[in-house]
PDB file of C-alpha atoms in Angstrom:
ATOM      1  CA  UNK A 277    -131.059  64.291-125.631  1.00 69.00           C
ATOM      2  CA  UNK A 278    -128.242  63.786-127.820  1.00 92.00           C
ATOM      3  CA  UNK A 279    -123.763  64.998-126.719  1.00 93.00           C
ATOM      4  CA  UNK A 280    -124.546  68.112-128.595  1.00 94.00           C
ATOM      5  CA  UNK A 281    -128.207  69.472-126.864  1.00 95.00           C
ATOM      6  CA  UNK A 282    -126.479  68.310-123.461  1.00 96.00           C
ATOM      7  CA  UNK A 283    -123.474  70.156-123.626  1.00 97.00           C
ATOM      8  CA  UNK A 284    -125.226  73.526-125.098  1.00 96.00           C
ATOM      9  CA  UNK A 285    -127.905  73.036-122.014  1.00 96.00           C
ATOM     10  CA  UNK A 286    -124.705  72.887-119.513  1.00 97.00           C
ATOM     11  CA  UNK A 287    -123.004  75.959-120.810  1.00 97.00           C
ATOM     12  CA  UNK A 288    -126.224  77.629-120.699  1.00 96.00           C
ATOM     13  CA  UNK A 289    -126.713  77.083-117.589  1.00 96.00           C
ATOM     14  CA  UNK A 290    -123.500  77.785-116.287  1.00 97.00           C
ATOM     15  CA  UNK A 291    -121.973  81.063-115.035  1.00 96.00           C
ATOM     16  CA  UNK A 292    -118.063  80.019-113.981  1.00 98.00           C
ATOM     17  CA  UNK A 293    -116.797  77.729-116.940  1.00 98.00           C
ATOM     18  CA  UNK A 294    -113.179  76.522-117.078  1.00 98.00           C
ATOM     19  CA  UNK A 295    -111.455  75.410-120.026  1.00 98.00           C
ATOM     20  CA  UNK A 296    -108.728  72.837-119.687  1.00 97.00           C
ATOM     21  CA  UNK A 297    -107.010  72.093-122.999  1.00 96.00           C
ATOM     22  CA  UNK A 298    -104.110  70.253-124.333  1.00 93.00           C
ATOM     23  CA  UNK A 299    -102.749  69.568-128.223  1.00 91.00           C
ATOM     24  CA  UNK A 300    -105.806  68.370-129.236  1.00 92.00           C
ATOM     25  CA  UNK A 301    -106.885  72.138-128.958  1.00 95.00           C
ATOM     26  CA  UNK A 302    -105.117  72.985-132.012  1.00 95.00           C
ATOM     27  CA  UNK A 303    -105.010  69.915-134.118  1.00 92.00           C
ATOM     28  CA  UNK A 304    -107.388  71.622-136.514  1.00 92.00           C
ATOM     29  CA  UNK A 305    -105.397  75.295-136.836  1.00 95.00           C
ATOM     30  CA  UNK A 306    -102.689  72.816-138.515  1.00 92.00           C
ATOM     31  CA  UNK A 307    -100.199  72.597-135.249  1.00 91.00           C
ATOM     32  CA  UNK A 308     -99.995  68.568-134.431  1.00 83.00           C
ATOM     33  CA  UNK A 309    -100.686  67.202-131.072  1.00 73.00           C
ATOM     34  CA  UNK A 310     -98.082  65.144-129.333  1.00 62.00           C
ATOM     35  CA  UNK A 311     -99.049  61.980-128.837  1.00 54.00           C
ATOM     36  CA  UNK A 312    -101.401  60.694-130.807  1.00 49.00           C
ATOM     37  CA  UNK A 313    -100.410  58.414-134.173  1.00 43.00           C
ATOM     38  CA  UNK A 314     -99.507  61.542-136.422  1.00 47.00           C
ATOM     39  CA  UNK A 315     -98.068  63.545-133.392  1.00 50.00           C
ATOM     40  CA  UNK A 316     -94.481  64.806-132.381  1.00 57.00           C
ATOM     41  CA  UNK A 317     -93.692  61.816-129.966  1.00 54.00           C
ATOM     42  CA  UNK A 318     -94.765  59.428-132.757  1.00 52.00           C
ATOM     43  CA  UNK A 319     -91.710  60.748-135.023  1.00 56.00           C
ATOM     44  CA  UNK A 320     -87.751  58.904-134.310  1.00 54.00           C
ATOM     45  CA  UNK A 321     -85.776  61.158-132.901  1.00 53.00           C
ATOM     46  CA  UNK A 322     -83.446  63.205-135.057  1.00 54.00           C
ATOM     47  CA  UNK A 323     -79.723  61.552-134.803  1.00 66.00           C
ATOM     48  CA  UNK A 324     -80.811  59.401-132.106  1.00 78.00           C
ATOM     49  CA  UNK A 325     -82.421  61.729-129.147  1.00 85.00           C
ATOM     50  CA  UNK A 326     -86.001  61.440-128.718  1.00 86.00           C
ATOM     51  CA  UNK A 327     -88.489  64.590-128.627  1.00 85.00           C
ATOM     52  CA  UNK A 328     -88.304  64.764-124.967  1.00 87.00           C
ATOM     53  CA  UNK A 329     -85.141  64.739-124.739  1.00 91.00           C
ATOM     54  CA  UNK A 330     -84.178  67.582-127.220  1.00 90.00           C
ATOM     55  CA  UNK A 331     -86.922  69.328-125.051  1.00 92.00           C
ATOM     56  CA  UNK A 332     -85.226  69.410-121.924  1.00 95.00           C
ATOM     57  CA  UNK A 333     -83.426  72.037-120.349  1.00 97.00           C
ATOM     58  CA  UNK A 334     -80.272  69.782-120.069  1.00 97.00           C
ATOM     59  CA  UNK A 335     -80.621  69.583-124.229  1.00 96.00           C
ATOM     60  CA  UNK A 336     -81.041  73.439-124.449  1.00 97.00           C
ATOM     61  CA  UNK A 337     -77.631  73.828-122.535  1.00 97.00           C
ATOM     62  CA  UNK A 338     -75.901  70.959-123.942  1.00 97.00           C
ATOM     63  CA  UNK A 339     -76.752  71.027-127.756  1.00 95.00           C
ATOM     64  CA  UNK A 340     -77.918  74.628-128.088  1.00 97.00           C
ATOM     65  CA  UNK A 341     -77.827  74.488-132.046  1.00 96.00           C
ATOM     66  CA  UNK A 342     -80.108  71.091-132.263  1.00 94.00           C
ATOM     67  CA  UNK A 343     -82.270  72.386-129.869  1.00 95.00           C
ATOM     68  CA  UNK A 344     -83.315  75.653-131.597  1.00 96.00           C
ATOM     69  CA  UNK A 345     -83.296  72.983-134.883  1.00 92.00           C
ATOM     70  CA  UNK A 346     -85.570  71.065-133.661  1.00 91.00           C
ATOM     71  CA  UNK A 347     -87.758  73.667-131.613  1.00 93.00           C
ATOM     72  CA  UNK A 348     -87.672  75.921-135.232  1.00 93.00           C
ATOM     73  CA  UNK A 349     -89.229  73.321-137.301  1.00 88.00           C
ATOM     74  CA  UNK A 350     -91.787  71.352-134.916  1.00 88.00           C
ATOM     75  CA  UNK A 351     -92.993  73.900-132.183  1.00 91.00           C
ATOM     76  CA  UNK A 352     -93.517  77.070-134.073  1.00 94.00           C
ATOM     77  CA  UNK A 353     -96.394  77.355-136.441  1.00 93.00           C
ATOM     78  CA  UNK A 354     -96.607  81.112-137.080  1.00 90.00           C
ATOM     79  CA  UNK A 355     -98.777  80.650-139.942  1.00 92.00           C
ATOM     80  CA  UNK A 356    -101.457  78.746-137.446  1.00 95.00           C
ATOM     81  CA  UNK A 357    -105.289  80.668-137.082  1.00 97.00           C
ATOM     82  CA  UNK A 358    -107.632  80.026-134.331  1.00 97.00           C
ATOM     83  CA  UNK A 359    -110.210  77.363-134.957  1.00 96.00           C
ATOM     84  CA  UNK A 360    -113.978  77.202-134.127  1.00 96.00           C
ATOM     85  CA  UNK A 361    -112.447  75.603-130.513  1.00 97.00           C
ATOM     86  CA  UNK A 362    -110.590  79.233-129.772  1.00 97.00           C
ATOM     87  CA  UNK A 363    -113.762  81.256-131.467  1.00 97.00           C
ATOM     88  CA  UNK A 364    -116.322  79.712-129.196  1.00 97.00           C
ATOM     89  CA  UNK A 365    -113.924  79.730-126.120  1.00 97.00           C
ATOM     90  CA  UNK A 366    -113.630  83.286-127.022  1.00 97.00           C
ATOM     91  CA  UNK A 367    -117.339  84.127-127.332  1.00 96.00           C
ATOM     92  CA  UNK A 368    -118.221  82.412-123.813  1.00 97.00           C
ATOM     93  CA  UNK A 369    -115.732  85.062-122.528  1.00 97.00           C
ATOM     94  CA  UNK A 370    -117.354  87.938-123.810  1.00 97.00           C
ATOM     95  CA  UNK A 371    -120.580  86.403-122.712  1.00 96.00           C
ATOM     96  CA  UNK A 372    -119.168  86.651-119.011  1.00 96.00           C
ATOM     97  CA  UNK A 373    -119.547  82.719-119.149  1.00 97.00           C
ATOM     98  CA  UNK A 374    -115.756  81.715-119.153  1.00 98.00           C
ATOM     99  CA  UNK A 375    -114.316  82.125-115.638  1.00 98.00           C
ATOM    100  CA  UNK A 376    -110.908  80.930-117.459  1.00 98.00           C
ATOM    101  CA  UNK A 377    -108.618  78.950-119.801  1.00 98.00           C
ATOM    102  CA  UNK A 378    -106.218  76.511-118.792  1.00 98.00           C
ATOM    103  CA  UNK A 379    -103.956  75.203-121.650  1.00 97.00           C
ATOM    104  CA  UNK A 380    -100.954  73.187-121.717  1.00 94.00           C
ATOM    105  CA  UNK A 381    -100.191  74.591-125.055  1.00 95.00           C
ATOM    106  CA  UNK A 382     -97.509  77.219-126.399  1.00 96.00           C
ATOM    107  CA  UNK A 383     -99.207  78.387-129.552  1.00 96.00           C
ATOM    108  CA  UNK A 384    -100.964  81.637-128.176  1.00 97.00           C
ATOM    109  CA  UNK A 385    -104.208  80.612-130.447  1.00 98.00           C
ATOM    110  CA  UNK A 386    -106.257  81.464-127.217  1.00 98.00           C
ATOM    111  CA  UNK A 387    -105.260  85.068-127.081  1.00 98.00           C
ATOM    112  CA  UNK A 388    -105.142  85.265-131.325  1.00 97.00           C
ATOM    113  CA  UNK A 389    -108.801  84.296-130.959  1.00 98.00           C
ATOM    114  CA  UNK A 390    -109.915  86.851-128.521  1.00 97.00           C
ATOM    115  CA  UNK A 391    -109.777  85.176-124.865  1.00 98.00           C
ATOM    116  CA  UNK A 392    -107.373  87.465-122.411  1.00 97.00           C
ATOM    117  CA  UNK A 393    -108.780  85.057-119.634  1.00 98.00           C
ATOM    118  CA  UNK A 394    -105.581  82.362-120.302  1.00 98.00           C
ATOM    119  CA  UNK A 395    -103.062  80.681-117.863  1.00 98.00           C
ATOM    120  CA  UNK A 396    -100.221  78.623-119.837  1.00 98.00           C
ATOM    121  CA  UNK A 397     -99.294  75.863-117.513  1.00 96.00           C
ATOM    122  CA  UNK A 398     -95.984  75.190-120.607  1.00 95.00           C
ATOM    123  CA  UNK A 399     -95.453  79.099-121.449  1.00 97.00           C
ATOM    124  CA  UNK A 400     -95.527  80.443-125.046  1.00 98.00           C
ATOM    125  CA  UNK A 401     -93.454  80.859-127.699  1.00 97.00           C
ATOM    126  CA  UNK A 402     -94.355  84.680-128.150  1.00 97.00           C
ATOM    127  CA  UNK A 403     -92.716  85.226-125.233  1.00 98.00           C
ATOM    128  CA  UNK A 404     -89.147  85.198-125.128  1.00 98.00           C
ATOM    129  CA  UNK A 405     -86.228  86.618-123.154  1.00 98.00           C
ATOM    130  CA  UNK A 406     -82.388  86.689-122.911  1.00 98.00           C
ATOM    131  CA  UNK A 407     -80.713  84.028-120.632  1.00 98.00           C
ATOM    132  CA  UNK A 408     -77.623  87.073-119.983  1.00 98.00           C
ATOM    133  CA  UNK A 409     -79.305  89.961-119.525  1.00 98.00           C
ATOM    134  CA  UNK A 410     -83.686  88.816-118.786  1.00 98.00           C
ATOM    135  CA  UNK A 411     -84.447  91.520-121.873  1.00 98.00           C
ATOM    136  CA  UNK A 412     -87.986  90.369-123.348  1.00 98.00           C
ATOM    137  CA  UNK A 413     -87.933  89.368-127.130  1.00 98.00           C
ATOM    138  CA  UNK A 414     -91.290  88.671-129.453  1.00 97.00           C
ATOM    139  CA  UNK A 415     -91.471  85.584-131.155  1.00 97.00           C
ATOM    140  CA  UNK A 416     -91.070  87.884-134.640  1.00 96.00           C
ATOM    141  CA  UNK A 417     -87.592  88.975-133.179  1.00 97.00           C
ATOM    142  CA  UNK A 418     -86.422  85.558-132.647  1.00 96.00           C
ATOM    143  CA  UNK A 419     -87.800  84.508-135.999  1.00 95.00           C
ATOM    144  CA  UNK A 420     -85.556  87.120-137.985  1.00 96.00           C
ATOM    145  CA  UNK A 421     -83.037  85.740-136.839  1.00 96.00           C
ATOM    146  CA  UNK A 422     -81.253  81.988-137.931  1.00 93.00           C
ATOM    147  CA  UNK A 423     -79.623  79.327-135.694  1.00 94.00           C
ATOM    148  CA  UNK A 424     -79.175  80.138-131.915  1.00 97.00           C
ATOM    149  CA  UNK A 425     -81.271  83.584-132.127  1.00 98.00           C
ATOM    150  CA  UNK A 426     -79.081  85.873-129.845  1.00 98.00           C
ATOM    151  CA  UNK A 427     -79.233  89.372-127.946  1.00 98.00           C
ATOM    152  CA  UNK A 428     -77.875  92.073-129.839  1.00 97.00           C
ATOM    153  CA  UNK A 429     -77.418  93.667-126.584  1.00 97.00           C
ATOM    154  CA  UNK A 430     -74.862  90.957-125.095  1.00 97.00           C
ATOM    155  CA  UNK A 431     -74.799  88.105-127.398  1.00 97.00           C
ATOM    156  CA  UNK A 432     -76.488  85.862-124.744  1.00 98.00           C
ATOM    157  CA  UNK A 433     -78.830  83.493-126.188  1.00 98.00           C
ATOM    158  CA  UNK A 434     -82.646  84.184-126.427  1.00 98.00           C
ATOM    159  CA  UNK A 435     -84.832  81.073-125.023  1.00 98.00           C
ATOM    160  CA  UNK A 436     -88.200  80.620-125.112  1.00 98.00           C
ATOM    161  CA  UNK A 437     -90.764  81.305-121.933  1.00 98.00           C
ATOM    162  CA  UNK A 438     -91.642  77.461-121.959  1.00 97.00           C
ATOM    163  CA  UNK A 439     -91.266  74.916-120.116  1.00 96.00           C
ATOM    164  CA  UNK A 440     -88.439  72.255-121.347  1.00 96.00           C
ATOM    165  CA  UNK A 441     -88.484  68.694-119.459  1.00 94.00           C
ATOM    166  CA  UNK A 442     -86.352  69.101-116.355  1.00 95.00           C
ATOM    167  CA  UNK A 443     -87.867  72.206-115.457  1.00 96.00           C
ATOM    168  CA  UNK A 444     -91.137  73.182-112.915  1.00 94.00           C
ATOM    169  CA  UNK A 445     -94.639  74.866-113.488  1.00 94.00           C
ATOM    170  CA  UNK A 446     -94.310  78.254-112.556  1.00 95.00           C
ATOM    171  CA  UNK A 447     -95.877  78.638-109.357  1.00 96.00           C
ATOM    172  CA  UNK A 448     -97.815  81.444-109.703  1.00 97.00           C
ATOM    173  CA  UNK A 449     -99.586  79.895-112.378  1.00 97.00           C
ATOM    174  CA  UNK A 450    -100.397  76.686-110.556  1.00 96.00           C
ATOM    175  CA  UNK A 451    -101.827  78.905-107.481  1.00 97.00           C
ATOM    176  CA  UNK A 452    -103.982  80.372-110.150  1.00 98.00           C
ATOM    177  CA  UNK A 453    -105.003  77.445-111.795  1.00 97.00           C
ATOM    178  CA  UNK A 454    -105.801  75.587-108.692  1.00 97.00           C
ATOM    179  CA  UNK A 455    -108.211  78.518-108.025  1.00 98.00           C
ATOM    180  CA  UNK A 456    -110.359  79.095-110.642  1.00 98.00           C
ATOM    181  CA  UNK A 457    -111.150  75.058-111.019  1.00 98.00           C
ATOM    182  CA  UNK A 458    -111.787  75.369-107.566  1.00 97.00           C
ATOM    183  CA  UNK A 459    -114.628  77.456-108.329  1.00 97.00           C
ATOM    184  CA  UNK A 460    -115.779  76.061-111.562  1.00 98.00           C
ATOM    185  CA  UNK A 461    -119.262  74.789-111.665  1.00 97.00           C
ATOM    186  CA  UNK A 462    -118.522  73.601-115.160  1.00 98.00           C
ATOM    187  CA  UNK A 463    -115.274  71.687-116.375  1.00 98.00           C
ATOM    188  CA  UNK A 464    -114.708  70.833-120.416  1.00 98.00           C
ATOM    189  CA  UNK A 465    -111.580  69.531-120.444  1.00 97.00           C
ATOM    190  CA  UNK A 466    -110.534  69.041-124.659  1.00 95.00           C
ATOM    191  CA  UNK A 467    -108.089  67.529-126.626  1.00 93.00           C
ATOM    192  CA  UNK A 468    -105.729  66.334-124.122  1.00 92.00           C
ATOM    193  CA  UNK A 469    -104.489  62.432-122.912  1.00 86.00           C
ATOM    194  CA  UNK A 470    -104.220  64.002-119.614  1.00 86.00           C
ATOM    195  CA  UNK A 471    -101.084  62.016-118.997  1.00 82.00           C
ATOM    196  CA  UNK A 472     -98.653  64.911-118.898  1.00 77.00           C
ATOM    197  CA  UNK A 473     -97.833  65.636-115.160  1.00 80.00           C
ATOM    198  CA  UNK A 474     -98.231  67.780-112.710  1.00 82.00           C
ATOM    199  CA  UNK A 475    -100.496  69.393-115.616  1.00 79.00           C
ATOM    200  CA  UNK A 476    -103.261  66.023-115.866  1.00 81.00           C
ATOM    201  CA  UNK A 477    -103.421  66.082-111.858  1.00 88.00           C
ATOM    202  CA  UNK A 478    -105.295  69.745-111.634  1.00 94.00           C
ATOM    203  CA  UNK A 479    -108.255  68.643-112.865  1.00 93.00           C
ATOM    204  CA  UNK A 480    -109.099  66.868-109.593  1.00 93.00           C
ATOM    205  CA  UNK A 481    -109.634  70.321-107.953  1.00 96.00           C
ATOM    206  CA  UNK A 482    -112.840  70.799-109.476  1.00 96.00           C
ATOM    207  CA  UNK A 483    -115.687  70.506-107.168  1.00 95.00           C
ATOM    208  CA  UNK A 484    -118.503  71.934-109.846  1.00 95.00           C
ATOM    209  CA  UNK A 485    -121.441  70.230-110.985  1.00 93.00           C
ATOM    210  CA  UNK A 486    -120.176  68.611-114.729  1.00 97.00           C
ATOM    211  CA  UNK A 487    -117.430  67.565-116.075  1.00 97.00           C
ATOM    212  CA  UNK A 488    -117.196  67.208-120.056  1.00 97.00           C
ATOM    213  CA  UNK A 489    -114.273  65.149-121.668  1.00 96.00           C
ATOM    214  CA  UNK A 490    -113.771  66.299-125.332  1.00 96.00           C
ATOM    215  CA  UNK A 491    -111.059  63.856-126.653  1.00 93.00           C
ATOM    216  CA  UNK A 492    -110.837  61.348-129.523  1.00 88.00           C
ATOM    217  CA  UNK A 493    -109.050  58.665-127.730  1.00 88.00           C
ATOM    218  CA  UNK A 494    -109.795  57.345-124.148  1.00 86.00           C
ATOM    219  CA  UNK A 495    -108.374  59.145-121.374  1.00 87.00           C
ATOM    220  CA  UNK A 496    -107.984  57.861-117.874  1.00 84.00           C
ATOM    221  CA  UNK A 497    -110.280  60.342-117.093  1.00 86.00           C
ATOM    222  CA  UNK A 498    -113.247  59.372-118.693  1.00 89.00           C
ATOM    223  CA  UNK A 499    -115.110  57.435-115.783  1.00 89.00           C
ATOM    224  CA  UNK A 500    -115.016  60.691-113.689  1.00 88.00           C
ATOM    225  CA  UNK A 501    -116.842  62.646-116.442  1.00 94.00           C
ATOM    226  CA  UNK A 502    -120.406  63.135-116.582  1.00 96.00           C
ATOM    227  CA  UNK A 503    -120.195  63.618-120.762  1.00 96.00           C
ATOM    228  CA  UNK A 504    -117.610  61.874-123.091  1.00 96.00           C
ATOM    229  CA  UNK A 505    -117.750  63.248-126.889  1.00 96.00           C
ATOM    230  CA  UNK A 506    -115.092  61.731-129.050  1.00 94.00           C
ATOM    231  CA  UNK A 507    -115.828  63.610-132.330  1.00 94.00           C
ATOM    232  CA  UNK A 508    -113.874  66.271-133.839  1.00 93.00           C
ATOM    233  CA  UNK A 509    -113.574  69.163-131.297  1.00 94.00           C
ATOM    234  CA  UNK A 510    -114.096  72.200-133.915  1.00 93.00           C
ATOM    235  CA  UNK A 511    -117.175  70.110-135.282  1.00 93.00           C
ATOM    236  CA  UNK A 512    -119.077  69.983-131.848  1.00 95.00           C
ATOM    237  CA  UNK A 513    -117.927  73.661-131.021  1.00 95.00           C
ATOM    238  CA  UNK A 514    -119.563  74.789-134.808  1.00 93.00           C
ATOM    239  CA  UNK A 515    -122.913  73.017-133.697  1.00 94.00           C
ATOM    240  CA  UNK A 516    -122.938  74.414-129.889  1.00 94.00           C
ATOM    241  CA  UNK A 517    -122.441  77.877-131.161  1.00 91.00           C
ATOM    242  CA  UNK A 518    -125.289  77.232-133.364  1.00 90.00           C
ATOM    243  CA  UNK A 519    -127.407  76.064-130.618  1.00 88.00           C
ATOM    244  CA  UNK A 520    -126.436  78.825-128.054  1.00 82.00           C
TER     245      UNK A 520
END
């Protein structure tokens, strides 16, 4: 039995899948990870900071202008569509299959695709809000706008619902997460180094029966999964839809 027939028999025969995802997710809409050779991390920093550290909440504070510079031109992709990863994630849910998604990503391809079943461990960038006043703004709003997007209520700046270096997982979230892996009885984790913590240690709450690593490079993961598949992630998803 070759990756493909095994992976199509376990989500077949399983009725409370989780999802765990990271960049790798949505590679293939045309959004780059962040760590492999062509990712965000791999790039110098502009005028000397590094990625991280123009994503940290001490940056956002600090250098408010560089920060929406930088978050403008390499975290927003609103041209990005979901990929045969999101479509087949999607179709599990309507098949009652998908007990949930867990992604560390901002994009909102998840929810574009179809799946309302999503926790964002990182936030999104649709969702937006006021730092002043806590009014809610739509990633469009903040996109009409140039520079420092502000409230045209009080002027206060509007930040994105994501979480910059510096800052915690929102707790609720995490209580959720910790839940439905907890009652997984299958785990595909995809397109993720899992070396971005707390996020990477949640996968050690699942007690189900397999665990299938989708990622081209090794993770230190891999000798706790039952199935490692290193080819491209929309490739195997086309061919398991096939099969289902």
């Amino acid at each position: 039995m070759d990756n493909i027939e095994q992976l199509t028999e376990w989500i077949q025969q399983s009725k409370k899948i989780v999802f765990f995802g990271g960049a790798g997710t949505s590679t293939e809409s045309g959004i780059p990870d962040f760590r492999s050779a062509q990712g965000l991390y791999s790039e110098n920093g502009k005028r000397g900071y590094s990625p991280e550290e123009m994503l940290s909440r001490s940056f956002f504070e600090k250098e408010t202008e560089l920060f929406f510079e930088f978050y403008r031109s390499k975290l927003i992709h609103p041209q990005a569509k979901p990929n045969p990863v999101h479509h087949v994630l999607a179709l599990l849910e309507k098949q009652g299959k998908l007990l949930s998604i867990i992604t560390q990503n901002i994009d909102g391809l998840h929810q574009m695709a179809g799946n309302q079943k999503v926790l964002e461990l990182h936030g999104s960038i649709h969702r937006n809000y006021c730092t002043t006043c806590k009014r809610q703004y739509t990633l469009e709003d903040v996109l009409a706008q140039s520079g420092v997007p502000r409230c045209p209520i009080d002027q206060g700046v509007i930040r994105p619902d994501v979480v910059l270096y510096g800052e915690s997982l929102d707790q609720a979230v995490l209580e959720q997460t910790v839940a439905v892996l907890s009652q997984a009885d299958l785990l595909l984790i995809g397109g993720t180094s899992l070396t971005v913590y707390p996020a990477a240690g949640l996968v050690s709450y699942f007690r189900g029966q397999h665990t299938v690593l989708l990622n081209a490079s090794p993770t230190g993961h891999d000798r706790h999964a039952d199935l490692l598949i290193t080819d491209p992630m929309g490739s195997v998803m086309e061919q398991v839809q096939h099969r289902l």
